[in-house]
Amino acid sequence: MEKKIMLTGDRPTGRLHIGHYFGSLKNRVKMQDEVDECYILVADVQALTDNFNNPEKVRKNVREVVIDYLSVGIDPEKVTIYIQSMIPEVAELTVFYSNLVTIARLERNPTVKTEIAQKKELFGESVTYGFLGYPVSQAADITAFDATIVPVGEDQQPLIEQCREIVRKFNSIYGEVLREPEAYLSETKRIKGLDGNEKMGKSLGNAIYLSDSEEEINKKVMSAVTDPSRIKKDDKGNPDICMVAYYHNLFSTKEECENVCAECKAGTRGCVACKKQLAKNIADTLKPMREKRAYYEAHPELVDEILIKGTEKARKKAKEVMAKVKKAMKLDYFDQ
Ligand code: TRP
């Protein structure tokens, strides 16, 4: 039987929020018990593609993201957590793959296209080679570990598709060496922001972080967008256009959701009471994560140890795959 290998990662540009949790962290925690090997990379090289002018930010967030992983229950005994830049084989593979991708194809990648449009301020009229090419480096991330399953949010699907194309192209030229990965998407689609924006994001200022305190959660929930036509407490509301109702569906029991919606529609429950209940449920759900975070924050040496061990193990694996790639590409000059 072919081994099931999971690999995924995040750019360390900020702490992770509940959008990340429902989008893929939850799946990763589940998958760590279901696959043969599990890798999670902290994508510092990728983070630099759109933060090359801010290395301090990337560096600082590497540990923050790792602590987020640990706090949601990623188990370092089961999952190899490593730093992308410390695996030079991945950079090497990126160079080899760059011959197998056209610029036009990269420019058509929907994820890259959207991101470029969002980053006008950084890139002006012309995007960097590194940013345009990050799908190639992501394909290297995935294939350097023979990964078959990639749990990611929906927005990442075009990157997995592009990786599959690179794999097929590579194999058709150099022989069947690489494995085609599959995206593993969550049932909950992308989580909307507190302001009703389709995306929850750091730069959008509409996110609830896994590490937010009870007070922060309260404050944020109180600011969430509700049915704008509901002005007085006993006006009848429409939960379908209310972000509070939307998050109740994620954090409250089915019964609570039904009650809250029925009372909103009847105008018998005001928004403040509804928000208080939601804030409490979110705070309760995130409490164990906050506690775990506090533990690791008090023991930074444990975080470092996890990263050092993980990176060592990851490097070993990437070297094995690299040897196969070089052989296939006739670059194994002195190995015969
Ligand atoms: N692109 C992902 C993000 O934006 C991070 C990432 C880098 C990744 N390499 C990966 C995800 C490999 C899955 C597999 O956060």
CSV table of C-alpha atoms and ligand atoms in Angstrom, one decimal:
chain,number,residue,atom,x,y,z
A,1,MET,CA,0.0,0.0,0.0
A,2,GLU,CA,1.2,3.5,-0.9
A,3,LYS,CA,1.9,5.6,2.1
A,4,LYS,CA,-0.5,8.5,2.9
A,5,ILE,CA,1.6,11.6,3.5
A,6,MET,CA,0.1,14.8,4.6
A,7,LEU,CA,1.8,18.1,4.1
A,8,THR,CA,0.7,21.7,4.6
A,9,GLY,CA,1.8,25.0,6.0
A,10,ASP,CA,1.3,28.7,6.5
A,11,ARG,CA,3.1,31.9,5.9
A,12,PRO,CA,4.3,33.3,9.1
A,13,THR,CA,3.0,36.8,8.7
A,14,GLY,CA,0.8,37.0,11.8
A,15,ARG,CA,-1.0,34.8,14.3
A,16,LEU,CA,-3.7,32.4,13.1
A,17,HIS,CA,-7.4,33.2,13.5
A,18,ILE,CA,-10.6,31.3,13.6
A,19,GLY,CA,-10.8,31.4,9.8
A,20,HIS,CA,-7.6,29.3,9.7
A,21,TYR,CA,-9.0,27.1,12.3
A,22,PHE,CA,-12.2,26.1,10.4
A,23,GLY,CA,-10.5,26.4,7.1
A,24,SER,CA,-7.7,23.8,7.7
A,25,LEU,CA,-6.3,23.6,11.3
A,26,LYS,CA,-9.2,21.4,12.4
A,27,ASN,CA,-8.6,19.1,9.5
A,28,ARG,CA,-4.9,18.9,10.2
A,29,VAL,CA,-5.6,17.9,13.8
A,30,LYS,CA,-7.9,15.2,12.6
A,31,MET,CA,-5.5,14.0,9.8
A,32,GLN,CA,-2.6,13.6,12.1
A,33,ASP,CA,-4.1,10.4,13.4
A,34,GLU,CA,-5.2,9.1,10.0
A,35,VAL,CA,-2.1,9.3,7.8
A,36,ASP,CA,1.3,7.5,7.8
A,37,GLU,CA,3.4,10.7,7.8
A,38,CYS,CA,2.6,14.3,8.6
A,39,TYR,CA,4.5,17.5,7.8
A,40,ILE,CA,3.7,21.1,8.6
A,41,LEU,CA,6.0,23.8,7.3
A,42,VAL,CA,6.3,27.3,8.4
A,43,ALA,CA,6.6,29.0,5.1
A,44,ASP,CA,9.1,31.8,5.8
A,45,VAL,CA,10.6,31.8,2.3
A,46,GLN,CA,7.1,32.2,0.8
A,47,ALA,CA,6.2,34.9,3.4
A,48,LEU,CA,9.2,36.8,2.2
A,49,THR,CA,7.8,36.9,-1.4
A,50,ASP,CA,5.4,39.6,-0.3
A,51,ASN,CA,7.3,40.7,2.8
A,52,PHE,CA,10.9,40.9,1.5
A,53,ASN,CA,11.0,44.4,2.9
A,54,ASN,CA,10.0,43.3,6.4
A,55,PRO,CA,12.2,40.3,7.5
A,56,GLU,CA,11.7,41.1,11.2
A,57,LYS,CA,8.0,40.5,10.8
A,58,VAL,CA,8.5,37.1,9.2
A,59,ARG,CA,11.1,36.0,11.8
A,60,LYS,CA,8.9,37.1,14.7
A,61,ASN,CA,5.9,35.2,13.5
A,62,VAL,CA,7.6,31.9,12.9
A,63,ARG,CA,7.3,31.0,16.6
A,64,GLU,CA,3.9,32.6,16.9
A,65,VAL,CA,2.5,30.3,14.2
A,66,VAL,CA,4.2,27.2,15.7
A,67,ILE,CA,2.6,28.1,19.1
A,68,ASP,CA,-0.8,28.4,17.3
A,69,TYR,CA,-0.3,24.9,15.9
A,70,LEU,CA,0.6,23.4,19.2
A,71,SER,CA,-2.3,25.2,20.9
A,72,VAL,CA,-4.9,23.8,18.6
A,73,GLY,CA,-3.6,20.3,19.3
A,74,ILE,CA,-1.1,19.5,16.6
A,75,ASP,CA,1.0,16.9,18.3
A,76,PRO,CA,4.7,17.2,17.6
A,77,GLU,CA,5.1,13.5,18.3
A,78,LYS,CA,2.9,12.8,15.2
A,79,VAL,CA,3.6,15.8,13.1
A,80,THR,CA,7.0,17.0,11.8
A,81,ILE,CA,7.0,20.8,12.1
A,82,TYR,CA,9.8,22.5,10.3
A,83,ILE,CA,11.0,25.8,8.9
A,84,GLN,CA,10.9,26.1,5.1
A,85,SER,CA,14.1,28.1,4.6
A,86,MET,CA,16.1,25.4,6.5
A,87,ILE,CA,15.4,22.8,3.8
A,88,PRO,CA,17.7,23.9,0.9
A,89,GLU,CA,16.5,20.9,-1.2
A,90,VAL,CA,13.2,22.7,-1.5
A,91,ALA,CA,14.9,25.8,-3.0
A,92,GLU,CA,16.9,23.5,-5.3
A,93,LEU,CA,13.7,21.8,-6.5
A,94,THR,CA,12.1,25.1,-7.1
A,95,VAL,CA,14.9,25.9,-9.6
A,96,PHE,CA,14.4,22.6,-11.5
A,97,TYR,CA,10.6,23.1,-11.6
A,98,SER,CA,10.9,26.6,-12.9
A,99,ASN,CA,11.7,25.1,-16.4
A,100,LEU,CA,8.4,23.3,-16.4
A,101,VAL,CA,6.1,26.3,-15.9
A,102,THR,CA,5.4,29.1,-18.2
A,103,ILE,CA,5.0,32.7,-17.1
A,104,ALA,CA,1.6,32.8,-18.8
A,105,ARG,CA,0.4,29.9,-16.7
A,106,LEU,CA,1.6,31.6,-13.5
A,107,GLU,CA,-0.2,34.8,-14.5
A,108,ARG,CA,-3.4,32.9,-15.0
A,109,ASN,CA,-3.3,31.2,-11.6
A,110,PRO,CA,-6.4,32.6,-9.9
A,111,THR,CA,-4.9,32.7,-6.4
A,112,VAL,CA,-1.8,34.6,-7.6
A,113,LYS,CA,-3.9,36.9,-9.7
A,114,THR,CA,-6.1,37.9,-6.8
A,115,GLU,CA,-3.1,38.4,-4.5
A,116,ILE,CA,-1.3,40.6,-7.1
A,117,ALA,CA,-4.4,42.8,-7.3
A,118,GLN,CA,-4.4,43.1,-3.5
A,119,LYS,CA,-0.8,44.0,-3.4
A,120,LYS,CA,-0.6,47.0,-5.7
A,121,GLU,CA,0.9,49.0,-3.0
A,122,LEU,CA,3.9,46.7,-2.7
A,123,PHE,CA,4.4,45.7,-6.3
A,124,GLY,CA,3.1,48.8,-8.2
A,125,GLU,CA,2.6,48.0,-11.8
A,126,SER,CA,5.0,45.1,-12.0
A,127,VAL,CA,5.2,42.1,-9.8
A,128,THR,CA,8.4,40.4,-8.7
A,129,TYR,CA,9.7,37.2,-10.2
A,130,GLY,CA,9.7,35.6,-6.7
A,131,PHE,CA,6.1,36.4,-6.0
A,132,LEU,CA,4.8,35.3,-9.5
A,133,GLY,CA,6.8,32.1,-9.0
A,134,TYR,CA,5.7,31.2,-5.5
A,135,PRO,CA,3.3,28.4,-6.8
A,136,VAL,CA,6.5,26.7,-8.1
A,137,SER,CA,8.1,26.9,-4.7
A,138,GLN,CA,4.9,25.6,-3.2
A,139,ALA,CA,5.0,22.7,-5.6
A,140,ALA,CA,8.5,22.0,-4.4
A,141,ASP,CA,7.3,22.1,-0.7
A,142,ILE,CA,4.7,19.5,-1.4
A,143,THR,CA,6.7,17.1,-3.7
A,144,ALA,CA,9.9,17.2,-1.7
A,145,PHE,CA,8.0,15.2,0.9
A,146,ASP,CA,6.1,12.9,-1.5
A,147,ALA,CA,3.0,14.4,0.0
A,148,THR,CA,-0.3,13.0,-1.2
A,149,ILE,CA,-2.8,15.0,1.0
A,150,VAL,CA,-2.7,18.8,1.4
A,151,PRO,CA,-5.2,20.2,3.8
A,152,VAL,CA,-5.8,23.8,2.9
A,153,GLY,CA,-8.4,26.4,2.6
A,154,GLU,CA,-10.4,26.8,-0.6
A,155,ASP,CA,-8.3,29.7,-1.8
A,156,GLN,CA,-5.3,27.4,-2.1
A,157,GLN,CA,-6.8,25.0,-4.5
A,158,PRO,CA,-5.4,26.5,-7.7
A,159,LEU,CA,-1.9,26.1,-6.2
A,160,ILE,CA,-2.5,22.4,-5.7
A,161,GLU,CA,-3.7,22.2,-9.2
A,162,GLN,CA,-0.6,23.9,-10.5
A,163,CYS,CA,1.5,21.5,-8.4
A,164,ARG,CA,-0.2,18.6,-10.0
A,165,GLU,CA,0.6,20.0,-13.5
A,166,ILE,CA,4.2,20.3,-12.6
A,167,VAL,CA,4.3,16.7,-11.3
A,168,ARG,CA,2.8,15.4,-14.5
A,169,LYS,CA,5.1,17.4,-16.7
A,170,PHE,CA,8.2,16.3,-14.6
A,171,ASN,CA,7.1,12.7,-14.7
A,172,SER,CA,6.5,12.8,-18.5
A,173,ILE,CA,10.0,14.1,-19.2
A,174,TYR,CA,12.1,12.5,-16.5
A,175,GLY,CA,10.1,9.4,-15.6
A,176,GLU,CA,7.6,8.5,-12.8
A,177,VAL,CA,9.3,10.0,-9.8
A,178,LEU,CA,6.9,12.4,-8.2
A,179,ARG,CA,3.6,11.8,-6.7
A,180,GLU,CA,0.5,13.9,-7.5
A,181,PRO,CA,-1.0,15.5,-4.4
A,182,GLU,CA,-4.6,16.1,-3.6
A,183,ALA,CA,-6.1,19.1,-1.8
A,184,TYR,CA,-8.1,18.2,1.3
A,185,LEU,CA,-10.7,20.9,1.7
A,186,SER,CA,-12.8,21.6,4.8
A,187,GLU,CA,-16.6,21.3,4.8
A,188,THR,CA,-16.9,24.7,6.2
A,189,LYS,CA,-16.2,27.1,3.4
A,190,ARG,CA,-14.1,30.2,3.9
A,191,ILE,CA,-15.0,32.0,7.1
A,192,LYS,CA,-16.4,35.5,6.7
A,193,GLY,CA,-15.0,38.4,8.7
A,194,LEU,CA,-16.7,40.2,11.6
A,195,ASP,CA,-17.7,43.0,9.2
A,196,GLY,CA,-19.4,40.6,6.8
A,197,ASN,CA,-16.5,40.6,4.3
A,198,GLU,CA,-16.2,37.3,2.4
A,199,LYS,CA,-12.7,36.8,3.9
A,200,MET,CA,-11.4,37.0,7.4
A,201,GLY,CA,-8.0,38.4,7.3
A,202,LYS,CA,-5.3,40.2,9.3
A,203,SER,CA,-5.0,43.0,6.9
A,204,LEU,CA,-8.8,43.5,6.9
A,205,GLY,CA,-8.9,44.0,10.6
A,206,ASN,CA,-12.0,41.7,10.9
A,207,ALA,CA,-10.5,38.6,12.5
A,208,ILE,CA,-10.8,36.8,15.8
A,209,TYR,CA,-7.4,35.3,16.7
A,210,LEU,CA,-7.0,31.9,18.4
A,211,SER,CA,-5.0,33.8,21.0
A,212,ASP,CA,-7.5,36.6,21.7
A,213,SER,CA,-8.3,37.2,25.3
A,214,GLU,CA,-11.9,37.1,26.6
A,215,GLU,CA,-12.0,40.9,26.6
A,216,GLU,CA,-10.8,41.1,23.0
A,217,ILE,CA,-13.4,38.5,21.9
A,218,ASN,CA,-16.1,40.4,23.7
A,219,LYS,CA,-15.1,43.7,22.1
A,220,LYS,CA,-14.9,42.2,18.6
A,221,VAL,CA,-18.2,40.4,18.9
A,222,MET,CA,-19.9,43.6,20.0
A,223,SER,CA,-18.6,45.2,16.9
A,224,ALA,CA,-19.9,42.5,14.5
A,225,VAL,CA,-22.2,43.5,11.8
A,226,THR,CA,-25.9,42.7,12.4
A,227,ASP,CA,-29.1,43.2,10.3
A,228,PRO,CA,-28.9,47.0,9.7
A,229,SER,CA,-32.6,47.4,9.6
A,230,ARG,CA,-32.9,46.2,13.2
A,231,ILE,CA,-32.6,49.4,15.2
A,232,LYS,CA,-34.6,48.9,18.4
A,233,LYS,CA,-34.2,45.9,20.6
A,234,ASP,CA,-37.6,44.5,19.8
A,235,ASP,CA,-37.5,45.1,16.0
A,236,LYS,CA,-37.8,41.9,14.1
A,237,GLY,CA,-34.5,40.8,12.6
A,238,ASN,CA,-33.2,38.7,9.8
A,239,PRO,CA,-30.5,36.3,11.0
A,240,ASP,CA,-29.5,35.5,7.4
A,241,ILE,CA,-27.7,38.8,7.1
A,242,CYS,CA,-26.3,38.9,10.6
A,243,MET,CA,-22.7,38.0,11.3
A,244,VAL,CA,-23.6,37.1,14.9
A,245,ALA,CA,-26.0,34.4,13.7
A,246,TYR,CA,-23.3,33.2,11.3
A,247,TYR,CA,-20.8,32.7,14.0
A,248,HIS,CA,-23.4,31.1,16.3
A,249,ASN,CA,-23.6,28.4,13.7
A,250,LEU,CA,-19.9,27.7,14.2
A,251,PHE,CA,-19.6,28.0,17.9
A,252,SER,CA,-23.0,27.3,19.5
A,253,THR,CA,-25.1,24.1,19.8
A,254,LYS,CA,-27.8,23.5,17.3
A,255,GLU,CA,-30.4,24.1,19.9
A,256,GLU,CA,-28.9,27.5,20.8
A,257,CYS,CA,-28.7,28.5,17.2
A,258,GLU,CA,-32.3,27.7,16.6
A,259,ASN,CA,-33.4,29.6,19.7
A,260,VAL,CA,-31.3,32.6,18.9
A,261,CYS,CA,-32.6,32.8,15.3
A,262,ALA,CA,-36.2,32.2,16.3
A,263,GLU,CA,-36.0,35.0,19.0
A,264,CYS,CA,-34.3,37.4,16.6
A,265,LYS,CA,-37.0,36.9,13.9
A,266,ALA,CA,-39.7,37.4,16.5
A,267,GLY,CA,-37.9,40.4,18.0
A,268,THR,CA,-37.9,39.0,21.4
A,269,ARG,CA,-34.1,38.9,21.9
A,270,GLY,CA,-31.9,42.0,21.4
A,271,CYS,CA,-28.6,42.0,19.6
A,272,VAL,CA,-26.6,42.7,22.8
A,273,ALA,CA,-27.9,39.6,24.6
A,274,CYS,CA,-27.3,37.5,21.5
A,275,LYS,CA,-23.8,38.8,21.1
A,276,LYS,CA,-23.0,38.2,24.8
A,277,GLN,CA,-24.0,34.6,24.4
A,278,LEU,CA,-21.9,34.2,21.3
A,279,ALA,CA,-18.8,35.9,22.9
A,280,LYS,CA,-19.1,33.5,25.7
A,281,ASN,CA,-19.3,30.4,23.5
A,282,ILE,CA,-16.3,31.6,21.4
A,283,ALA,CA,-14.3,32.3,24.5
A,284,ASP,CA,-15.1,28.9,26.0
A,285,THR,CA,-14.1,27.1,22.7
A,286,LEU,CA,-10.8,29.0,22.5
A,287,LYS,CA,-10.0,28.7,26.2
A,288,PRO,CA,-8.0,25.4,26.0
A,289,MET,CA,-6.0,26.9,23.1
A,290,ARG,CA,-5.2,30.0,25.1
A,291,GLU,CA,-4.1,27.9,28.0
A,292,LYS,CA,-1.8,25.8,25.8
A,293,ARG,CA,-0.4,28.9,24.2
A,294,ALA,CA,0.4,30.3,27.7
A,295,TYR,CA,2.3,27.1,28.5
A,296,TYR,CA,4.5,27.3,25.4
A,297,GLU,CA,5.0,31.0,25.8
A,298,ALA,CA,6.4,30.3,29.2
A,299,HIS,CA,8.6,27.5,27.7
A,300,PRO,CA,10.1,28.9,24.5
A,301,GLU,CA,12.9,26.3,24.7
A,302,LEU,CA,10.3,23.6,24.0
A,303,VAL,CA,9.2,25.4,20.9
A,304,ASP,CA,12.7,25.6,19.7
A,305,GLU,CA,13.4,22.0,20.4
A,306,ILE,CA,10.3,21.0,18.4
A,307,LEU,CA,11.5,23.1,15.5
A,308,ILE,CA,15.1,21.9,15.6
A,309,LYS,CA,14.0,18.2,15.7
A,310,GLY,CA,11.3,18.7,13.1
A,311,THR,CA,13.6,20.4,10.7
A,312,GLU,CA,16.3,17.7,11.1
A,313,LYS,CA,13.7,15.0,10.3
A,314,ALA,CA,12.3,16.9,7.4
A,315,ARG,CA,15.7,17.5,5.9
A,316,LYS,CA,16.4,13.8,5.9
A,317,LYS,CA,13.2,13.1,4.0
A,318,ALA,CA,13.7,15.9,1.5
A,319,LYS,CA,17.2,14.6,0.8
A,320,GLU,CA,15.8,11.1,-0.1
A,321,VAL,CA,13.3,12.6,-2.6
A,322,MET,CA,16.0,14.9,-3.9
A,323,ALA,CA,18.3,12.0,-4.6
A,324,LYS,CA,15.5,10.4,-6.8
A,325,VAL,CA,14.9,13.7,-8.6
A,326,LYS,CA,18.6,14.2,-9.4
A,327,LYS,CA,19.0,10.7,-10.6
A,328,ALA,CA,16.0,11.1,-12.9
A,329,MET,CA,17.3,14.4,-14.2
A,330,LYS,CA,20.8,12.9,-14.8
A,331,LEU,CA,22.4,15.2,-12.2
A,332,ASP,CA,23.7,12.4,-10.1
A,333,TYR,CA,27.2,12.8,-11.5
A,334,PHE,CA,29.4,10.9,-9.0
A,335,ASP,CA,26.8,8.6,-7.4
A,336,GLN,CA,27.2,5.5,-9.7
B,1,TRP,N1,0.4,29.1,0.5
B,1,TRP,C1,0.2,28.8,1.9
B,1,TRP,C2,-0.3,30.1,2.5
B,1,TRP,O1,-0.6,31.1,1.9
B,1,TRP,C3,1.4,28.4,2.7
B,1,TRP,C4,2.1,27.2,2.1
B,1,TRP,C5,3.4,27.2,1.7
B,1,TRP,C6,1.6,25.9,1.9
B,1,TRP,N2,3.8,26.0,1.2
B,1,TRP,C7,2.7,25.1,1.3
B,1,TRP,C8,0.4,25.3,2.1
B,1,TRP,C9,2.5,23.8,1.0
B,1,TRP,C10,0.2,23.9,1.7
B,1,TRP,C11,1.3,23.2,1.2
B,1,TRP,O2,-0.5,30.2,3.7
